[in-house]
Short mmCIF file of C-alpha atoms in Angstrom, two decimals:
data_model
loop_
_atom_site.label_atom_id
_atom_site.label_comp_id
_atom_site.label_asym_id
_atom_site.label_seq_id
_atom_site.Cartn_x
_atom_site.Cartn_y
_atom_site.Cartn_z
CA MET G 165 0.11 0.00 0.15
CA ALA G 166 2.90 2.46 0.44
CA ALA G 167 4.48 2.11 -2.61
CA ALA G 168 0.76 2.20 -3.95
CA ALA G 169 0.49 5.82 -2.72
CA ALA G 170 4.03 6.68 -4.00
CA GLY G 171 3.62 5.80 -7.24
CA ARG G 172 0.63 7.73 -7.58
CA CYS G 173 2.57 11.19 -5.62
CA LEU G 174 5.06 10.43 -8.22
CA TRP G 175 2.99 10.28 -11.45
CA ARG G 176 1.27 13.79 -9.60
CA VAL G 177 4.72 15.48 -9.82
CA LEU G 178 5.85 14.22 -13.20
CA ALA G 179 2.39 14.63 -15.36
CA PRO G 180 3.12 19.17 -15.87
CA ARG G 181 6.29 17.53 -17.93
CA ARG G 182 4.28 15.23 -20.25
CA GLY G 183 1.29 18.37 -21.45
CA ALA G 184 -1.24 17.92 -18.67
CA ALA G 185 -1.21 20.88 -16.31
CA ALA G 186 -2.09 20.00 -12.62
CA PRO G 187 -4.74 22.72 -11.44
CA GLY G 188 -2.26 24.38 -8.95
CA LEU G 189 -0.09 25.13 -11.49
CA GLN G 190 -2.68 26.59 -13.68
CA ARG G 191 -3.21 29.43 -11.41
CA CYS G 192 0.55 30.11 -11.27
CA LEU G 193 1.44 30.19 -15.16
CA PRO G 194 0.80 33.43 -17.03
CA ALA G 195 -1.54 34.20 -19.60
CA ALA G 196 -0.85 33.56 -22.99
CA PRO G 197 -0.32 36.49 -25.24
CA PRO G 198 -2.56 37.74 -27.77
CA PRO G 199 -2.15 36.57 -31.65
CA ARG G 200 -0.45 39.02 -33.10
CA ARG G 201 -1.16 38.62 -37.18
CA PRO G 202 -3.68 41.32 -37.43
CA TYR G 203 -1.70 44.50 -36.59
CA ALA G 204 2.04 43.16 -37.56
CA ALA G 205 -0.41 42.94 -41.17
CA ALA G 206 -1.39 46.58 -40.91
CA ALA G 207 2.17 47.64 -39.88
CA ALA G 208 3.01 46.31 -43.11
CA LYS G 209 -0.13 47.99 -45.34
CA THR G 210 1.45 51.15 -43.36
CA ALA G 211 5.11 50.30 -44.61
CA LYS G 212 4.25 49.90 -48.39
CA LYS G 213 2.49 53.11 -48.64
CA SER G 214 5.19 55.36 -46.91
CA SER G 215 7.77 53.44 -48.90
CA HIS G 216 5.85 54.24 -52.10
CA LYS G 217 5.78 58.17 -51.41
CA PRO G 218 9.48 58.32 -51.63
CA LYS G 219 9.44 57.04 -54.75
CA GLN G 220 7.53 59.17 -56.70
CA GLU G 221 9.04 62.39 -55.22
CA GLU G 222 12.25 60.80 -56.22
CA THR G 223 11.18 60.09 -59.66
CA LYS G 224 9.74 64.15 -59.69
CA LYS G 225 13.16 65.19 -58.99
CA LYS G 226 14.53 63.33 -61.48
CA LYS G 227 12.93 64.38 -64.25
CA GLY G 228 13.31 68.08 -62.84
CA THR G 229 16.88 67.95 -62.85
CA LEU G 230 17.93 68.88 -66.06
CA ARG G 231 22.05 69.39 -66.96
CA ARG G 232 22.95 73.03 -67.85
CA LEU G 233 25.99 73.65 -70.88
CA LEU G 234 28.83 74.61 -69.03
CA MET G 235 30.86 75.85 -71.91
CA SER G 236 30.64 75.99 -75.67
CA LYS G 237 34.19 74.05 -76.50
CA PRO G 238 36.92 72.28 -74.23
CA VAL G 239 39.92 73.43 -73.29
CA ASP G 240 41.62 70.25 -72.56
CA ASP G 241 41.95 66.74 -74.34
CA VAL G 242 39.86 65.04 -71.60
CA TYR G 243 36.48 66.15 -70.79
CA LEU G 244 32.76 65.19 -70.03
CA THR G 245 30.85 65.24 -72.93
CA TRP G 246 27.58 65.98 -71.63
CA CYS G 247 28.79 69.42 -70.43
CA TYR G 248 29.38 70.55 -73.69
CA GLU G 249 27.65 71.72 -76.75
CA ARG G 250 28.37 69.04 -79.50
CA PRO G 251 31.31 70.24 -81.88
CA SER G 252 30.33 70.42 -85.51
CA TYR G 253 32.80 69.70 -88.30
CA ASP G 254 33.08 70.99 -92.19
CA VAL G 255 32.96 67.67 -94.59
CA GLU G 256 36.07 68.27 -95.66
CA VAL G 257 37.43 68.12 -91.47
CA ALA G 258 35.38 65.52 -90.74
CA VAL G 259 36.34 62.90 -93.70
CA GLY G 260 40.10 63.45 -92.85
CA MET G 261 39.65 62.88 -88.69
CA LEU G 262 37.82 59.67 -89.85
CA LYS G 263 40.90 58.62 -92.18
CA LYS G 264 43.22 59.56 -88.90
CA PHE G 265 41.36 57.66 -86.57
CA GLN G 266 41.51 54.19 -88.63
CA GLU G 267 45.16 54.86 -88.88
CA LEU G 268 45.65 55.27 -85.31
CA ASP G 269 43.21 52.12 -84.37
CA PHE G 270 44.68 49.91 -87.10
CA THR G 271 41.75 49.41 -88.89
CA TYR G 272 40.73 48.16 -91.82
CA PRO G 273 41.32 50.92 -94.49
CA LYS G 274 38.78 49.93 -97.13
CA GLN G 275 36.06 50.56 -94.72
CA TYR G 276 32.95 52.08 -95.41
CA VAL G 277 31.87 55.43 -94.45
CA TYR G 278 27.79 56.18 -93.31
CA VAL G 279 25.86 59.07 -92.92
CA ASN G 280 22.46 59.28 -90.47
CA ILE G 281 20.69 62.09 -92.01
CA THR G 282 17.82 63.84 -89.61
CA LEU G 283 14.58 65.60 -91.98
CA ASP G 284 12.41 67.87 -91.02
CA MET G 285 9.53 66.05 -92.30
CA ALA G 286 7.16 69.43 -91.43
CA LEU G 287 4.77 70.90 -94.24
CA GLN G 288 2.04 73.27 -93.65
CA LYS G 289 -1.73 72.66 -92.34
CA LYS G 290 0.02 69.75 -89.48
CA LYS G 291 0.78 67.93 -92.85
CA LYS G 292 4.03 65.96 -93.39
CA VAL G 293 6.20 64.40 -96.25
CA ASP G 294 5.39 61.06 -96.13
CA PRO G 295 7.93 58.38 -96.22
CA PHE G 296 10.13 58.01 -99.43
CA ALA G 297 12.66 55.94 -101.17
CA SER G 298 15.12 56.57 -103.68
CA ILE G 299 17.96 55.87 -106.05
CA VAL G 300 20.82 57.74 -107.27
CA LEU G 301 23.84 57.56 -109.52
CA LEU G 302 26.40 58.51 -107.19
CA PRO G 303 29.83 59.91 -109.08
CA TYR G 304 32.37 57.59 -107.81
CA ARG G 305 31.45 53.96 -107.18
CA PHE G 306 33.13 52.46 -104.35
CA THR G 307 31.78 49.20 -104.53
CA ASP G 308 32.11 46.38 -107.35
CA GLU G 309 28.60 44.85 -106.75
CA MET G 310 25.81 45.32 -108.89
CA ASN G 311 21.62 45.20 -108.85
CA LYS G 312 19.82 42.56 -110.54
CA VAL G 313 17.31 43.86 -113.07
CA LEU G 314 14.31 42.50 -114.77
CA VAL G 315 13.40 44.70 -117.68
CA PHE G 316 9.36 44.14 -119.07
CA THR G 317 9.13 44.07 -122.84
CA GLU G 318 7.63 42.34 -125.76
CA ASN G 319 9.43 43.83 -128.37
CA LYS G 320 12.03 41.29 -129.74
CA GLU G 321 14.73 44.94 -130.35
CA GLU G 322 13.81 45.59 -126.80
CA ALA G 323 14.96 42.91 -125.55
CA GLU G 324 17.97 42.90 -127.39
CA ILE G 325 19.39 45.97 -125.79
CA ALA G 326 18.39 44.94 -121.95
CA GLN G 327 20.30 41.92 -123.19
CA GLN G 328 23.23 43.90 -124.19
CA ASN G 329 23.22 46.41 -121.17
CA GLY G 330 23.44 44.04 -117.83
CA ALA G 331 19.32 42.88 -117.56
CA ALA G 332 19.25 40.00 -115.60
CA LEU G 333 15.61 39.13 -116.88
CA VAL G 334 14.07 39.99 -120.12
CA GLY G 335 10.04 39.50 -120.92
CA GLY G 336 6.94 40.21 -120.52
CA VAL G 337 3.39 39.00 -119.34
CA GLU G 338 4.08 35.56 -119.07
CA LEU G 339 6.56 35.92 -116.12
CA ILE G 340 4.12 37.88 -114.08
CA LYS G 341 2.98 34.34 -112.72
CA TRP G 342 6.54 33.57 -111.76
CA ILE G 343 6.82 36.95 -109.74
CA LEU G 344 3.92 35.92 -107.66
CA GLU G 345 4.45 32.84 -106.84
CA ASP G 346 8.24 34.29 -105.41
CA GLU G 347 9.94 32.02 -108.24
CA ILE G 348 11.52 35.59 -109.86
CA LYS G 349 13.09 37.79 -107.02
CA VAL G 350 15.40 40.74 -108.41
CA ASP G 351 16.51 43.82 -106.95
CA PHE G 352 14.58 46.31 -109.87
CA TYR G 353 11.68 45.84 -111.99
CA VAL G 354 11.82 48.59 -115.18
CA ALA G 355 9.61 48.49 -117.73
CA VAL G 356 8.69 50.63 -121.19
CA PRO G 357 5.03 52.21 -121.67
CA GLU G 358 3.29 49.67 -123.34
CA ILE G 359 3.76 47.19 -121.77
CA MET G 360 2.06 48.75 -118.25
CA PRO G 361 -1.58 48.43 -118.53
CA LYS G 362 -0.46 44.26 -118.23
CA LEU G 363 1.33 44.64 -115.07
CA ILE G 364 -1.36 45.68 -113.00
CA PRO G 365 -1.89 42.46 -111.27
CA LEU G 366 2.10 42.81 -109.90
CA LYS G 367 1.01 46.13 -108.28
CA SER G 368 0.28 44.94 -105.04
CA LYS G 369 2.99 42.70 -105.31
CA LEU G 370 6.01 44.64 -105.87
CA ARG G 371 4.73 47.54 -104.06
CA ARG G 372 7.36 50.69 -104.37
CA LYS G 373 9.69 48.39 -106.52
CA TYR G 374 6.36 48.47 -109.59
CA PRO G 375 7.36 50.13 -112.14
CA SER G 376 6.65 54.07 -112.13
CA ALA G 377 7.76 57.07 -114.37
CA LYS G 378 8.12 59.24 -110.82
CA ARG G 379 10.82 56.39 -109.94
CA ASN G 380 12.47 56.39 -112.95
CA SER G 381 11.56 52.88 -113.45
CA MET G 382 9.22 53.53 -116.95
CA GLY G 383 10.72 54.99 -120.06
CA CYS G 384 12.35 54.69 -123.12
CA ASP G 385 15.85 54.75 -122.47
CA ILE G 386 16.34 51.08 -121.57
CA PRO G 387 20.22 51.57 -121.46
CA LYS G 388 19.27 54.46 -119.12
CA MET G 389 17.37 52.94 -116.75
CA LEU G 390 19.60 50.10 -116.03
CA GLN G 391 22.65 51.60 -115.68
CA LEU G 392 20.97 54.02 -112.66
CA PHE G 393 19.26 50.18 -111.32
CA LYS G 394 21.98 48.11 -111.57
CA GLU G 395 24.72 50.67 -110.35
CA GLY G 396 22.71 53.05 -108.09
CA LEU G 397 22.80 53.46 -104.53
CA GLU G 398 18.86 53.17 -102.52
CA TYR G 399 18.22 54.99 -99.46
CA ALA G 400 14.83 54.65 -98.03
CA VAL G 401 13.81 56.92 -94.79
CA GLU G 402 13.57 54.68 -91.92
CA ASP G 403 11.31 56.00 -88.61
CA GLU G 404 9.64 58.62 -90.26
CA HIS G 405 12.83 60.96 -90.21
CA LEU G 406 16.03 59.14 -90.61
CA ILE G 407 17.99 58.13 -93.27
CA LYS G 408 20.65 55.63 -92.86
CA THR G 409 23.42 54.82 -95.57
CA ARG G 410 26.55 54.37 -97.11
CA ILE G 411 28.54 56.89 -99.44
CA ALA G 412 31.48 55.75 -100.13
CA ARG G 413 34.95 53.71 -98.91
CA LEU G 414 37.32 55.00 -96.24
CA ASP G 415 40.02 55.20 -98.46
CA MET G 416 38.69 56.52 -101.39
CA PRO G 417 40.39 60.64 -101.43
CA THR G 418 38.40 63.42 -99.83
CA GLU G 419 37.22 64.85 -102.82
CA GLN G 420 34.95 61.72 -104.26
CA ILE G 421 33.60 61.40 -100.63
CA VAL G 422 32.16 65.16 -100.49
CA ALA G 423 31.06 64.59 -104.02
CA ASN G 424 28.98 61.36 -102.99
CA LEU G 425 27.65 63.10 -100.14
CA ASN G 426 26.60 66.50 -102.13
CA ALA G 427 24.98 63.73 -104.68
CA ILE G 428 22.58 62.08 -102.20
CA ILE G 429 21.94 65.56 -100.45
CA GLN G 430 20.78 67.26 -103.50
CA ASP G 431 18.41 63.85 -104.49
CA ILE G 432 17.05 64.77 -101.03
CA CYS G 433 15.95 67.48 -101.12
CA THR G 434 13.93 66.89 -104.10
CA PHE G 435 11.27 65.07 -102.25
CA LYS G 436 9.81 67.99 -100.29
CA PRO G 437 10.22 72.22 -101.54
CA SER G 438 12.68 74.54 -100.66
CA SER G 439 9.86 77.15 -99.72
CA TYR G 440 8.93 75.14 -96.93
CA GLY G 441 12.56 75.67 -95.33
CA PRO G 442 15.53 73.15 -95.15
CA PHE G 443 14.85 69.59 -95.00
CA VAL G 444 17.76 68.21 -93.61
CA GLN G 445 18.04 69.28 -90.17
CA LYS G 446 21.27 67.01 -88.83
CA LEU G 447 23.66 65.12 -90.78
CA VAL G 448 26.42 62.51 -88.83
CA ILE G 449 29.16 61.61 -90.84
CA ARG G 450 31.22 57.57 -89.50
CA SER G 451 33.55 55.06 -90.64
CA SER G 452 32.30 51.24 -89.64
CA THR G 453 34.84 51.74 -86.73
CA SER G 454 34.87 55.46 -85.58
CA GLU G 455 32.54 57.55 -83.61
CA GLY G 456 30.27 59.87 -85.32
CA LEU G 457 31.07 63.28 -86.21
CA LEU G 458 28.31 66.19 -86.58
CA LEU G 459 28.82 68.20 -89.55
CA ASN G 460 27.77 71.44 -90.78
CA LEU G 461 24.89 71.99 -92.98
CA ASP G 462 26.32 75.36 -94.34
CA GLY G 463 27.76 74.68 -98.27
CA LEU G 464 25.90 71.35 -98.02
CA LEU G 465 22.33 72.30 -98.36
CA PRO G 466 21.17 73.07 -102.48
CA GLN G 467 21.76 76.16 -104.22
CA VAL G 468 17.79 77.14 -104.43
CA GLU G 469 17.31 77.47 -100.73
CA LYS G 470 20.52 80.10 -100.47
CA GLU G 471 18.65 82.19 -102.77
CA GLU G 472 15.19 81.68 -101.91
CA GLU G 473 16.71 82.99 -98.32
CA GLU G 474 19.20 85.91 -99.96
CA LYS G 475 16.11 87.27 -102.27
CA ASN G 476 13.68 87.32 -99.00
CA PRO G 477 15.48 90.68 -96.96
CA GLU G 478 14.81 92.33 -100.62
CA ASP G 479 11.45 91.05 -101.39
CA GLU G 480 10.50 93.13 -97.34
CA GLU G 481 12.73 96.01 -97.80
#
């Protein structure tokens, strides 16, 4: 009996350790703290709101900060470019600098010369010049590549003339089916006026390459058309106001590079009347491995625009 009573007392002492607290111990234990989850969630929301406001203020401050130009010309050879106005050069000076860059960098001497031409496409009454494409015959060729030209004609004598002048293909209505099925692909298409009514099914297929007198791809002088489209340089307006094209090789004489650039600018300016102001807004020249150099537009724009500018003060007087 004494052993049983001792066992019951021992069980009562060890019971709290097994998870069942004795009635006397429950009075002594502190009360459990209330759950904090809703308060933590509320604090998180307030933290998000408070953290969102400073970001908006920072973006407003960033938009409001503007960098001011400190000087027009740098004094030293090493300087921060954003602190100064971008220098512009005469075209002859810029080409000479490109040649020096090539010598100092030991790059390929026969690399191409490129120009980026930014245009003012605006006209009166919120109208704009439609994006266009053209082909120009440069005074000095800089590549041996020849474009493939197809000539539409049903006259045997004209077909022989076209073949003698280097036409890739010559034919009539029988070629329409092969062109629509993409069996025939060439760079340009020219035609004589007599066959034009029969080429209407190709209008939606060829689009801007469809023969047209406006693009000098329709006419009676087949040798002249073939020379233009075989050897000519094609360019087009990108992003509604930008023209990017190559104009020469860097190893060519400076006079030839300048002559090719003038030929392209003269052709571009024919697409906008000079009475609406200068067509070319910005002109950058570079080589394949060099930085771009901003050019002075004085002397590069067509003479027609200059003459009108000179006449205007006399009319006002």
